[in-house]
Amino acid sequence: MSGFVLRGLDPAPFAPLFDLDDEALAARAARRVVATSKPGYPCRVSLVDAEPGEALILANFEHLPVASPFRSRHAVYVRADAAEPAEYRDSLPDQFRTRTLSLRAFDDGGMMVDADLADGREAEVTIRRMLNDPQVAYLHAHFAKPGCFAARIDRG
């Protein structure tokens, strides 16, 4: 069975956004938001849901910058104090376990070769199955209901 690693996004591209005013954020397809519930505002750097009252940036992020029909971007939340990308080996963060995941497997050319839905509490089985396929280069996890990108998963 394949081991896997899941990492949060690099916070560096998002850090300058916290210093911008609302107009400058809007020009970059971003907004400042305050979490009103937990769960509900999943940070893609720390892979932790924000606490109610916590400030975040909601930004458009190109998570699949490939030269294929599957090139994709979507909204992501980033917490202000998320300074280091989280890393999980052979396990999933709690924010994944409370959600239904859409798992999408891609080859080296950025073409989708498999996809499945998984209950976050049992998603490791689907992740390992997909990564055991030699044509799969990596996976993308999305939160199924809103459809937004959650994280990339690689063999570990």
PDB file of C-alpha atoms in Angstrom:
ATOM      1  CA  MET A   1       0.000   0.000   0.000  1.00  0.00           C
ATOM      2  CA  SER A   2       1.214   3.467  -0.868  1.00  0.00           C
ATOM      3  CA  GLY A   3       2.099   5.940   1.821  1.00  0.00           C
ATOM      4  CA  PHE A   4       1.033   9.501   1.203  1.00  0.00           C
ATOM      5  CA  VAL A   5       1.836  13.057   2.205  1.00  0.00           C
ATOM      6  CA  LEU A   6      -0.544  15.990   2.263  1.00  0.00           C
ATOM      7  CA  ARG A   7       0.798  19.541   2.651  1.00  0.00           C
ATOM      8  CA  GLY A   8      -0.818  22.905   3.214  1.00  0.00           C
ATOM      9  CA  LEU A   9      -0.221  25.703   0.731  1.00  0.00           C
ATOM     10  CA  ASP A  10       2.833  27.938   0.917  1.00  0.00           C
ATOM     11  CA  PRO A  11       1.739  31.023   2.904  1.00  0.00           C
ATOM     12  CA  ALA A  12       4.177  33.412   1.139  1.00  0.00           C
ATOM     13  CA  PRO A  13       1.901  34.402  -1.785  1.00  0.00           C
ATOM     14  CA  PHE A  14      -0.958  35.143   0.623  1.00  0.00           C
ATOM     15  CA  ALA A  15       0.946  37.076   3.333  1.00  0.00           C
ATOM     16  CA  PRO A  16       0.964  40.455   1.500  1.00  0.00           C
ATOM     17  CA  LEU A  17      -2.817  40.287   1.067  1.00  0.00           C
ATOM     18  CA  PHE A  18      -3.381  40.853   4.784  1.00  0.00           C
ATOM     19  CA  ASP A  19      -1.861  44.353   4.495  1.00  0.00           C
ATOM     20  CA  LEU A  20      -4.165  45.465   1.651  1.00  0.00           C
ATOM     21  CA  ASP A  21      -7.371  47.443   1.995  1.00  0.00           C
ATOM     22  CA  ASP A  22     -10.676  46.089   0.706  1.00  0.00           C
ATOM     23  CA  GLU A  23     -10.382  47.842  -2.661  1.00  0.00           C
ATOM     24  CA  ALA A  24      -6.905  46.463  -3.318  1.00  0.00           C
ATOM     25  CA  LEU A  25      -8.055  43.004  -2.259  1.00  0.00           C
ATOM     26  CA  ALA A  26     -11.008  43.161  -4.649  1.00  0.00           C
ATOM     27  CA  ALA A  27      -8.632  44.072  -7.493  1.00  0.00           C
ATOM     28  CA  ARG A  28      -6.857  40.765  -6.765  1.00  0.00           C
ATOM     29  CA  ALA A  29     -10.094  38.732  -6.598  1.00  0.00           C
ATOM     30  CA  ALA A  30      -9.777  38.461  -2.812  1.00  0.00           C
ATOM     31  CA  ARG A  31     -11.740  39.504   0.293  1.00  0.00           C
ATOM     32  CA  ARG A  32     -11.142  39.839   4.002  1.00  0.00           C
ATOM     33  CA  VAL A  33     -13.600  37.726   5.999  1.00  0.00           C
ATOM     34  CA  VAL A  34     -14.200  36.886   9.643  1.00  0.00           C
ATOM     35  CA  ALA A  35     -15.107  33.336  10.620  1.00  0.00           C
ATOM     36  CA  THR A  36     -18.610  33.104  12.041  1.00  0.00           C
ATOM     37  CA  SER A  37     -18.679  29.374  12.788  1.00  0.00           C
ATOM     38  CA  LYS A  38     -16.493  26.323  13.185  1.00  0.00           C
ATOM     39  CA  PRO A  39     -16.261  24.332  11.032  1.00  0.00           C
ATOM     40  CA  GLY A  40     -16.800  26.520   8.030  1.00  0.00           C
ATOM     41  CA  TYR A  41     -13.593  28.406   7.226  1.00  0.00           C
ATOM     42  CA  PRO A  42     -10.894  25.826   6.384  1.00  0.00           C
ATOM     43  CA  CYS A  43      -7.434  27.382   6.100  1.00  0.00           C
ATOM     44  CA  ARG A  44      -5.457  25.833   3.237  1.00  0.00           C
ATOM     45  CA  VAL A  45      -2.072  26.621   4.809  1.00  0.00           C
ATOM     46  CA  SER A  46      -2.519  25.364   8.380  1.00  0.00           C
ATOM     47  CA  LEU A  47      -5.220  22.819   7.396  1.00  0.00           C
ATOM     48  CA  VAL A  48      -7.150  23.909  10.476  1.00  0.00           C
ATOM     49  CA  ASP A  49     -10.610  25.484  10.532  1.00  0.00           C
ATOM     50  CA  ALA A  50     -10.576  29.073  11.785  1.00  0.00           C
ATOM     51  CA  GLU A  51     -12.093  29.890  15.149  1.00  0.00           C
ATOM     52  CA  PRO A  52     -15.190  32.153  15.195  1.00  0.00           C
ATOM     53  CA  GLY A  53     -14.010  35.773  15.134  1.00  0.00           C
ATOM     54  CA  GLU A  54     -10.724  34.914  13.430  1.00  0.00           C
ATOM     55  CA  ALA A  55      -9.716  36.955  10.354  1.00  0.00           C
ATOM     56  CA  LEU A  56      -8.969  35.252   7.046  1.00  0.00           C
ATOM     57  CA  ILE A  57      -8.394  36.135   3.436  1.00  0.00           C
ATOM     58  CA  LEU A  58     -10.613  34.476   0.848  1.00  0.00           C
ATOM     59  CA  ALA A  59      -8.615  34.436  -2.373  1.00  0.00           C
ATOM     60  CA  ASN A  60      -8.793  32.905  -5.803  1.00  0.00           C
ATOM     61  CA  PHE A  61      -5.972  30.389  -6.176  1.00  0.00           C
ATOM     62  CA  GLU A  62      -4.773  28.413  -9.184  1.00  0.00           C
ATOM     63  CA  HIS A  63      -4.324  24.985  -7.664  1.00  0.00           C
ATOM     64  CA  LEU A  64      -3.885  23.074 -10.907  1.00  0.00           C
ATOM     65  CA  PRO A  65      -1.594  25.154 -13.155  1.00  0.00           C
ATOM     66  CA  VAL A  66      -1.268  22.539 -15.908  1.00  0.00           C
ATOM     67  CA  ALA A  67      -1.481  22.757 -19.683  1.00  0.00           C
ATOM     68  CA  SER A  68      -4.522  20.513 -19.907  1.00  0.00           C
ATOM     69  CA  PRO A  69      -8.298  20.921 -19.982  1.00  0.00           C
ATOM     70  CA  PHE A  70      -8.245  20.333 -16.207  1.00  0.00           C
ATOM     71  CA  ARG A  71      -6.332  23.534 -15.416  1.00  0.00           C
ATOM     72  CA  SER A  72      -8.216  24.944 -12.460  1.00  0.00           C
ATOM     73  CA  ARG A  73      -8.552  27.649  -9.840  1.00  0.00           C
ATOM     74  CA  HIS A  74     -10.966  28.181  -6.985  1.00  0.00           C
ATOM     75  CA  ALA A  75     -11.478  30.085  -3.758  1.00  0.00           C
ATOM     76  CA  VAL A  76      -9.348  29.258  -0.714  1.00  0.00           C
ATOM     77  CA  TYR A  77      -9.295  30.589   2.854  1.00  0.00           C
ATOM     78  CA  VAL A  78      -6.025  31.511   4.551  1.00  0.00           C
ATOM     79  CA  ARG A  79      -5.763  32.386   8.258  1.00  0.00           C
ATOM     80  CA  ALA A  80      -3.729  35.466   9.181  1.00  0.00           C
ATOM     81  CA  ASP A  81      -1.478  33.542  11.571  1.00  0.00           C
ATOM     82  CA  ALA A  82      -0.851  30.576   9.255  1.00  0.00           C
ATOM     83  CA  ALA A  83       2.921  30.972   8.933  1.00  0.00           C
ATOM     84  CA  GLU A  84       4.005  27.438   8.002  1.00  0.00           C
ATOM     85  CA  PRO A  85       2.347  24.885   5.744  1.00  0.00           C
ATOM     86  CA  ALA A  86       0.987  21.917   7.665  1.00  0.00           C
ATOM     87  CA  GLU A  87       2.170  18.453   6.697  1.00  0.00           C
ATOM     88  CA  TYR A  88       0.424  15.141   7.292  1.00  0.00           C
ATOM     89  CA  ARG A  89       1.974  11.766   6.497  1.00  0.00           C
ATOM     90  CA  ASP A  90      -0.332   8.782   6.089  1.00  0.00           C
ATOM     91  CA  SER A  91      -3.099  10.626   7.918  1.00  0.00           C
ATOM     92  CA  LEU A  92      -5.574  13.425   7.295  1.00  0.00           C
ATOM     93  CA  PRO A  93      -6.194  16.667   9.162  1.00  0.00           C
ATOM     94  CA  ASP A  94      -9.348  16.939  11.257  1.00  0.00           C
ATOM     95  CA  GLN A  95     -10.805  19.454   8.780  1.00  0.00           C
ATOM     96  CA  PHE A  96     -10.878  16.645   6.192  1.00  0.00           C
ATOM     97  CA  ARG A  97     -12.437  14.098   8.530  1.00  0.00           C
ATOM     98  CA  THR A  98     -15.581  16.198   9.061  1.00  0.00           C
ATOM     99  CA  ARG A  99     -16.311  16.665   5.354  1.00  0.00           C
ATOM    100  CA  THR A 100     -17.119  14.653   2.259  1.00  0.00           C
ATOM    101  CA  LEU A 101     -14.125  14.765  -0.068  1.00  0.00           C
ATOM    102  CA  SER A 102     -13.934  14.687  -3.826  1.00  0.00           C
ATOM    103  CA  LEU A 103     -10.646  12.968  -4.661  1.00  0.00           C
ATOM    104  CA  ARG A 104      -9.239  13.487  -8.141  1.00  0.00           C
ATOM    105  CA  ALA A 105      -6.252  11.587  -9.509  1.00  0.00           C
ATOM    106  CA  PHE A 106      -4.021  13.140 -12.190  1.00  0.00           C
ATOM    107  CA  ASP A 107      -1.258  11.813 -14.398  1.00  0.00           C
ATOM    108  CA  ASP A 108       2.026  13.628 -15.156  1.00  0.00           C
ATOM    109  CA  GLY A 109       0.341  15.523 -17.994  1.00  0.00           C
ATOM    110  CA  GLY A 110      -2.357  17.006 -15.766  1.00  0.00           C
ATOM    111  CA  MET A 111      -5.085  14.741 -17.102  1.00  0.00           C
ATOM    112  CA  MET A 112      -7.608  13.319 -14.656  1.00  0.00           C
ATOM    113  CA  VAL A 113      -7.414   9.524 -14.645  1.00  0.00           C
ATOM    114  CA  ASP A 114      -9.691   8.714 -11.694  1.00  0.00           C
ATOM    115  CA  ALA A 115     -12.117  10.434  -9.323  1.00  0.00           C
ATOM    116  CA  ASP A 116     -14.216   9.369  -6.366  1.00  0.00           C
ATOM    117  CA  LEU A 117     -16.158  10.691  -3.397  1.00  0.00           C
ATOM    118  CA  ALA A 118     -15.059   9.669   0.089  1.00  0.00           C
ATOM    119  CA  ASP A 119     -16.317  10.238   3.594  1.00  0.00           C
ATOM    120  CA  GLY A 120     -13.460  12.105   5.265  1.00  0.00           C
ATOM    121  CA  ARG A 121     -13.370   9.591   8.123  1.00  0.00           C
ATOM    122  CA  GLU A 122     -12.549   6.795   5.652  1.00  0.00           C
ATOM    123  CA  ALA A 123     -10.758   8.642   2.832  1.00  0.00           C
ATOM    124  CA  GLU A 124      -7.349   7.042   3.406  1.00  0.00           C
ATOM    125  CA  VAL A 125      -8.591   3.845   1.746  1.00  0.00           C
ATOM    126  CA  THR A 126      -9.530   5.704  -1.438  1.00  0.00           C
ATOM    127  CA  ILE A 127      -6.313   7.750  -1.379  1.00  0.00           C
ATOM    128  CA  ARG A 128      -4.159   4.617  -1.113  1.00  0.00           C
ATOM    129  CA  ARG A 129      -6.144   2.845  -3.846  1.00  0.00           C
ATOM    130  CA  MET A 130      -5.668   5.771  -6.221  1.00  0.00           C
ATOM    131  CA  LEU A 131      -1.969   6.191  -5.454  1.00  0.00           C
ATOM    132  CA  ASN A 132      -1.385   2.477  -6.072  1.00  0.00           C
ATOM    133  CA  ASP A 133      -2.263   3.061  -9.730  1.00  0.00           C
ATOM    134  CA  PRO A 134       1.078   3.607 -11.547  1.00  0.00           C
ATOM    135  CA  GLN A 135      -0.422   6.137 -13.967  1.00  0.00           C
ATOM    136  CA  VAL A 136      -1.418   8.430 -11.074  1.00  0.00           C
ATOM    137  CA  ALA A 137       1.164  11.141 -10.338  1.00  0.00           C
ATOM    138  CA  TYR A 138      -0.737  12.974  -7.576  1.00  0.00           C
ATOM    139  CA  LEU A 139      -4.189  13.620  -6.153  1.00  0.00           C
ATOM    140  CA  HIS A 140      -6.196  16.721  -5.462  1.00  0.00           C
ATOM    141  CA  ALA A 141      -8.685  16.729  -2.610  1.00  0.00           C
ATOM    142  CA  HIS A 142     -11.682  19.047  -2.793  1.00  0.00           C
ATOM    143  CA  PHE A 143     -14.391  19.668  -0.233  1.00  0.00           C
ATOM    144  CA  ALA A 144     -17.275  18.074  -2.131  1.00  0.00           C
ATOM    145  CA  LYS A 145     -20.178  20.362  -1.193  1.00  0.00           C
ATOM    146  CA  PRO A 146     -18.632  23.731  -2.139  1.00  0.00           C
ATOM    147  CA  GLY A 147     -16.272  22.053  -4.626  1.00  0.00           C
ATOM    148  CA  CYS A 148     -13.284  24.080  -3.485  1.00  0.00           C
ATOM    149  CA  PHE A 149      -9.691  22.858  -3.533  1.00  0.00           C
ATOM    150  CA  ALA A 150      -8.504  21.482  -0.191  1.00  0.00           C
ATOM    151  CA  ALA A 151      -4.978  20.102  -0.757  1.00  0.00           C
ATOM    152  CA  ARG A 152      -2.641  18.172  -3.005  1.00  0.00           C
ATOM    153  CA  ILE A 153      -1.743  14.625  -1.970  1.00  0.00           C
ATOM    154  CA  ASP A 154       1.467  12.959  -3.135  1.00  0.00           C
ATOM    155  CA  ARG A 155       3.049   9.593  -2.577  1.00  0.00           C
ATOM    156  CA  GLY A 156       5.023   9.676   0.636  1.00  0.00           C
TER     157      GLY A 156
END
